[in-house]
CSV table of C-alpha atoms in Angstrom, one decimal:
chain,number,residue,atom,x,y,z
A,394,UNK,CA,53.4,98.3,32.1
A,395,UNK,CA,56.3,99.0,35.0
A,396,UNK,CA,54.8,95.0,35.9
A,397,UNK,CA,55.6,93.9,32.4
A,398,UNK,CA,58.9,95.3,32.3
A,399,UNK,CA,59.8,94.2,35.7
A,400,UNK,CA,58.6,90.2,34.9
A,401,UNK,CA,60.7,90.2,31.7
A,402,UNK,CA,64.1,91.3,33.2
A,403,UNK,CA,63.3,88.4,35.6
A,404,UNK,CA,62.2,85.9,32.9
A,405,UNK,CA,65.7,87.1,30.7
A,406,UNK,CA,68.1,86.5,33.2
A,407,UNK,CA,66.7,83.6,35.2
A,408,UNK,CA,65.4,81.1,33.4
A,409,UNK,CA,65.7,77.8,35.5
A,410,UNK,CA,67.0,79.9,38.5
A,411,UNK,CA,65.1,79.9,41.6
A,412,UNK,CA,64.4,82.0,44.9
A,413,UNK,CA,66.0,84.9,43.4
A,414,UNK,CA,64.7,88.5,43.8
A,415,UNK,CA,65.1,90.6,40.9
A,416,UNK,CA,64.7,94.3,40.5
A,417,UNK,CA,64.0,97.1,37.6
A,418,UNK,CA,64.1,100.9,38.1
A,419,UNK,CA,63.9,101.8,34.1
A,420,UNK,CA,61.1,100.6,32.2
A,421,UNK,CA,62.2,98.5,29.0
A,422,UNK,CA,59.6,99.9,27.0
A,423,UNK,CA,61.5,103.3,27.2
A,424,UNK,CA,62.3,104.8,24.1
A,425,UNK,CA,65.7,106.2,25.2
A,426,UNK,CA,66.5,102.5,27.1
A,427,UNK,CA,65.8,100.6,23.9
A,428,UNK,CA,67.9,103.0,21.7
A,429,UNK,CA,65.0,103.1,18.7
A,430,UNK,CA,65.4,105.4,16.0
A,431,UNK,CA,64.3,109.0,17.2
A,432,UNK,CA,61.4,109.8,13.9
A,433,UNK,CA,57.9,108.4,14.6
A,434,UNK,CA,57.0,106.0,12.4
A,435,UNK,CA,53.6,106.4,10.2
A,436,UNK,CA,51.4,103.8,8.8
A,437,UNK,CA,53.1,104.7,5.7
A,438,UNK,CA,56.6,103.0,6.9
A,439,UNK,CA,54.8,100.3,7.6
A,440,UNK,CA,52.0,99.0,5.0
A,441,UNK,CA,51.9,99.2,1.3
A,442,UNK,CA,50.0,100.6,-0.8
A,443,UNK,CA,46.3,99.1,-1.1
A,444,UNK,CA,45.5,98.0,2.1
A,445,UNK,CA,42.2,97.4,3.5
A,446,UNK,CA,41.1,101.0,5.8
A,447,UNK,CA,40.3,99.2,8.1
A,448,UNK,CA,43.5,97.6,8.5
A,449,UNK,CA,45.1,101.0,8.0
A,450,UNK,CA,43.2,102.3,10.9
A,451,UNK,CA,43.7,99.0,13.4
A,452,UNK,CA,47.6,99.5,12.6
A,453,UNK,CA,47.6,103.2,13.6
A,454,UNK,CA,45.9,102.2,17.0
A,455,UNK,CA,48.9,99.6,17.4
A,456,UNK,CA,51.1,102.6,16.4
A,457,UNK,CA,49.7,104.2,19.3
A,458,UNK,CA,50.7,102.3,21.8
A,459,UNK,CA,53.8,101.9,23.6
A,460,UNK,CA,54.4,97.8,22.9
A,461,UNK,CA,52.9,97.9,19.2
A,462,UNK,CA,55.1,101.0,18.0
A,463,UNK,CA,58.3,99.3,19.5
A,464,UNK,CA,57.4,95.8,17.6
A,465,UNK,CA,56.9,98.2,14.5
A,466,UNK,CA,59.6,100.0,14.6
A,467,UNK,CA,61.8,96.5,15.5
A,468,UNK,CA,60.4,95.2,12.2
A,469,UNK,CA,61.1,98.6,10.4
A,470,UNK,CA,64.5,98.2,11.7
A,471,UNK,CA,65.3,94.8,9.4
A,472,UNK,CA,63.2,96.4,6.1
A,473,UNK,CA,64.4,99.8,6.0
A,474,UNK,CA,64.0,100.3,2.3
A,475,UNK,CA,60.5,101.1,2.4
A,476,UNK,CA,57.1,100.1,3.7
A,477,UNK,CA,57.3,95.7,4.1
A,478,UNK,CA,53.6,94.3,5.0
A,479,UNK,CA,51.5,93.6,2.5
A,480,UNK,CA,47.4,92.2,2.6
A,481,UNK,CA,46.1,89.3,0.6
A,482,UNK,CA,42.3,88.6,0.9
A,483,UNK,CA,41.6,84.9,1.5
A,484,UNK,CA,38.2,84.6,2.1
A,485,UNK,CA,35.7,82.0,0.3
A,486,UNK,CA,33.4,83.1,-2.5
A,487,UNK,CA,30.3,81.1,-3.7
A,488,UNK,CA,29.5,79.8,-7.2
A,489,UNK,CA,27.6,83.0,-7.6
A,490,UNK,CA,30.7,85.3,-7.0
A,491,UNK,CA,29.5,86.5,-3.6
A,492,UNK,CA,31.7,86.5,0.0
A,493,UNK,CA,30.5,83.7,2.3
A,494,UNK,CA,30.9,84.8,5.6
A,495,UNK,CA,33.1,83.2,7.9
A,496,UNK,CA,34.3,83.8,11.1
A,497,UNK,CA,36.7,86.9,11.0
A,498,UNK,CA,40.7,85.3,10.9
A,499,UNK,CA,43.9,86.8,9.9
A,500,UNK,CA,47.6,84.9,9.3
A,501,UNK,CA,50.7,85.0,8.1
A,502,UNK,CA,51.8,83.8,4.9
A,503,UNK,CA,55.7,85.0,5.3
A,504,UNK,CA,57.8,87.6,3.5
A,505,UNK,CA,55.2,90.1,4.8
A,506,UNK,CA,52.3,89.4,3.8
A,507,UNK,CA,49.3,89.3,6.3
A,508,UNK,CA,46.0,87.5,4.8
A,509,UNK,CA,42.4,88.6,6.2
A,510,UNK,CA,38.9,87.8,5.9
A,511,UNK,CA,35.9,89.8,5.3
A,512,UNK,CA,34.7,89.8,8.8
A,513,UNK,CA,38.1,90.5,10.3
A,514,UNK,CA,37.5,93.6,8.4
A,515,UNK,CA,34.6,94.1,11.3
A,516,UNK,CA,35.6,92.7,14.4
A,517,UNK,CA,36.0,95.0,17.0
A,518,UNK,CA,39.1,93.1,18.0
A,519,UNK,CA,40.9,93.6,14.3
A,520,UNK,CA,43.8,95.7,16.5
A,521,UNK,CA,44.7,92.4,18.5
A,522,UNK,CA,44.5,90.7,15.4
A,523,UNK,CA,46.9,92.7,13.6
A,524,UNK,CA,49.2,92.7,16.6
A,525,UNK,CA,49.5,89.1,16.4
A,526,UNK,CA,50.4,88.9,12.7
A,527,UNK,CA,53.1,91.4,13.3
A,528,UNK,CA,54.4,89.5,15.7
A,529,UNK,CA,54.2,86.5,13.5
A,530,UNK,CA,56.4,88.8,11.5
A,531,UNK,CA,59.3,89.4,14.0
A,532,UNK,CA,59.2,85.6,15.1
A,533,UNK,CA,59.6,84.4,11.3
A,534,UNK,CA,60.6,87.6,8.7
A,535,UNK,CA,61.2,86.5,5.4
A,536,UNK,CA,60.6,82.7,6.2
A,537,UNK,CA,57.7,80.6,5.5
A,538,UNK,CA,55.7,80.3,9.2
A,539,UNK,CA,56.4,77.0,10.2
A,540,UNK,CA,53.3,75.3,12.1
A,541,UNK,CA,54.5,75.6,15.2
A,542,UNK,CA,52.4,75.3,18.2
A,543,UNK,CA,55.1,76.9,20.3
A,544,UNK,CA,55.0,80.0,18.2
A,545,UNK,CA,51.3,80.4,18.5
A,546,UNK,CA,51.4,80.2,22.3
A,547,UNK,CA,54.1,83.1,22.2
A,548,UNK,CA,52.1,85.2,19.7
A,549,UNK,CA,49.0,84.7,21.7
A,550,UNK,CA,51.1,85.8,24.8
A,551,UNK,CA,52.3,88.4,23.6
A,552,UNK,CA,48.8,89.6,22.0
A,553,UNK,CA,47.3,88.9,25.9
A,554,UNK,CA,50.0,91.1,26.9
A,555,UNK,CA,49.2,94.0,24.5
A,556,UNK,CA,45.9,93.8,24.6
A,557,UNK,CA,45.0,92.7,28.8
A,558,UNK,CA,43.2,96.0,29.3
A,559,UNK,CA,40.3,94.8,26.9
A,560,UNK,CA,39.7,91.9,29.0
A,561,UNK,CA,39.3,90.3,24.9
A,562,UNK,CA,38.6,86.7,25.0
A,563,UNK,CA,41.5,85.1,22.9
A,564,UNK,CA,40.0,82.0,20.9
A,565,UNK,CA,37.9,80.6,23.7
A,566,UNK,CA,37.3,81.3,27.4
A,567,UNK,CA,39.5,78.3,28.7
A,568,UNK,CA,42.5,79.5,26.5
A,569,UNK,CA,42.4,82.8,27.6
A,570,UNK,CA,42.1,81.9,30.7
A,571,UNK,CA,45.4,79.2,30.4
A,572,UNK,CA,47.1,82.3,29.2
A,573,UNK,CA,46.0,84.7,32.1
A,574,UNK,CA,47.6,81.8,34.5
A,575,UNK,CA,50.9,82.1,32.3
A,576,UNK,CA,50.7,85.7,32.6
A,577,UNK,CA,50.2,85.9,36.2
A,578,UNK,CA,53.0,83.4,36.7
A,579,UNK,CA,55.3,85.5,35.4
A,580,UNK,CA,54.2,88.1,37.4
A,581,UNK,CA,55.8,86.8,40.4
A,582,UNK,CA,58.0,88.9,42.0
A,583,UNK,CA,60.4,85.7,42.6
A,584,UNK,CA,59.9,82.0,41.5
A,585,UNK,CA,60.5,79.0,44.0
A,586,UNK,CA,61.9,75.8,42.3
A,587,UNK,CA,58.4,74.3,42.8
A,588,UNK,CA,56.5,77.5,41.7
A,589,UNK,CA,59.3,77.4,38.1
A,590,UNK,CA,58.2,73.7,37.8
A,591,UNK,CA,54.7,75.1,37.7
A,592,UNK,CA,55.3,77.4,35.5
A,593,UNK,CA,56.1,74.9,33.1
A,594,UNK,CA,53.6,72.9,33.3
A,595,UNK,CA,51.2,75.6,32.7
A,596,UNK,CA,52.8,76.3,29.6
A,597,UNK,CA,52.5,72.9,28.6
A,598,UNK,CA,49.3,72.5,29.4
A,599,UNK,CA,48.4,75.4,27.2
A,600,UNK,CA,50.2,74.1,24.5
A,601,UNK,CA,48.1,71.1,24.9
A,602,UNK,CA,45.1,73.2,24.7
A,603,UNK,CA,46.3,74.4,21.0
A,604,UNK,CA,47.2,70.8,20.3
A,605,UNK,CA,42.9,70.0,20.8
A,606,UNK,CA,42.1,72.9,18.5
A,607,UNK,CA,41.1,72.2,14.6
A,608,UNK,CA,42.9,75.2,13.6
A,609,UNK,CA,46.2,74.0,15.5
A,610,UNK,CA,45.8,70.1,14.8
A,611,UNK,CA,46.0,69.7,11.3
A,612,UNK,CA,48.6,67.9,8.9
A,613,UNK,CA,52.2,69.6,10.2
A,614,UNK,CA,51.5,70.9,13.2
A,615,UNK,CA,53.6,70.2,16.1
A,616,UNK,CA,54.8,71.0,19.3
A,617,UNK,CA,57.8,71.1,21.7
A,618,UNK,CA,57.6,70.6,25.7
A,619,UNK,CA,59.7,72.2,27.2
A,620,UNK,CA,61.7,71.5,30.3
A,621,UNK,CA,63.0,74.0,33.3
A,622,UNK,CA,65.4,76.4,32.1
A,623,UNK,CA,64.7,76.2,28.4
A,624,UNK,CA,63.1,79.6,27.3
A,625,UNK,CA,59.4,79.4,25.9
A,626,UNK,CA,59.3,83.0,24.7
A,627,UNK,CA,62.6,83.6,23.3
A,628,UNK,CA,60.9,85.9,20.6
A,629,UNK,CA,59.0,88.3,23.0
A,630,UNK,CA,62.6,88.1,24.9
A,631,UNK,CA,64.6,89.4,21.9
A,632,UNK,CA,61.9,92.1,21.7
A,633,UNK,CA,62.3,93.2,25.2
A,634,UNK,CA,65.8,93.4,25.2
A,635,UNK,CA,66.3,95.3,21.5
């Protein structure tokens, strides 16, 4: 994690720099550094009532890690009223009233409200799922998720990032691979010119990756490339730096 928190100061303060050495002795996942509130939070704070057990569970493994309780407890800072994510089942049902099986998916609807499948229910990988919802949550809160390819790229970073351990295939094998070269740009203890105009096109190119996907290429779907020194993860940033 020291790695992670060492790439992000970098990627904060230097976007479009170049050649520039950049240090960290505190890491920004520290408690104390990011001045979060000092109770823990519980499942409770987070989900209302009715949700699935299985999502209760895969949201108390994201409690338990470092990155997932500090996203939490961002998000519990904006709804402080009260527990704020709420589940809505959308899978299919036949003309005989039975659950057609799908592949397992999650997404966000906006104002909190996650929907999930049947088989996402069972997939081993539910955790990463949820993660990525959440984060769908900090990128958009109360608005409607716009179909923004940019934003899935950053949400599928920043589920790479929490889940990297797990070696979890992300969507396919040549995506998750597109995203392991983003991560091990940023990795970099220092970025040349040439190696920050590579960077960018690797981002690109994973956006264009997205852009070849059904799920990502229906009606309203866009995307934005970006040039040197424009920020691609301005969401993950805030996060970092809260």
């Amino acid at each position: 994690m020291k790695n992670w928190a060492f790439v992000l100061l970098f990627i904060i303060f230097c976007w479009g720099c170049s050649n520039m050495e950049v240090g960290v002795e505190e890491d920004v996942f520290s408690a104390t550094g990011m001045n979060l509130p000092i109770e823990d939070l519980t499942v409770e704070d987070i989900l209302l009532e009715g949700a699935p057990e299985e999502l209760v569970r895969a949201t108390k493994k994201v409690l338990g890690s470092r990155m997932g309780k500090i996203l939490l407890r961002e998000l519990k800072n904006r709804y402080p009223n009260g527990p704020f994510i709420r589940f809505h089942f959308f899978g299919k049902i036949d003309e005989d009233g039975e659950i057609v099986d799908e592949a397992g998916e999650m997404r966000y609807y906006g104002m909190g409200v996650i929907g999930y499948n049947r088989n996402a229910l069972r997939l081993k990988t539910n955790e990463e799922l949820l993660f990525h919802e959440f984060f769908h949550v900090f990128q958009t809160g109360d608005l409607k998720p716009q179909k923004s390819r940019n934003n899935e790229l950053e949400a599928y970073l920043a589920q790479y990032i929490y889940g990297e351990s797990k070696q979890t295939t992300i969507v396919n094998t040549e995506f998750t691979i597109a995203l392991g070269v983003l991560a091990n740009d940023l990795r970099k203890n220092s970025l040349t010119e040439k190696e920050m105009d590579l960077f960018y096109q690797n981002y690109n190119a994973a956006l264009i990756l997205l852009e070849i996907m059904p799920e990502y290429s229906g009606e309203g779907w866009y995307s934005i490339r970006l040039n040197k020194g424009e920020n691609p993860f301005p969401n993950l940033m805030k996060l970092m730096k809260s």
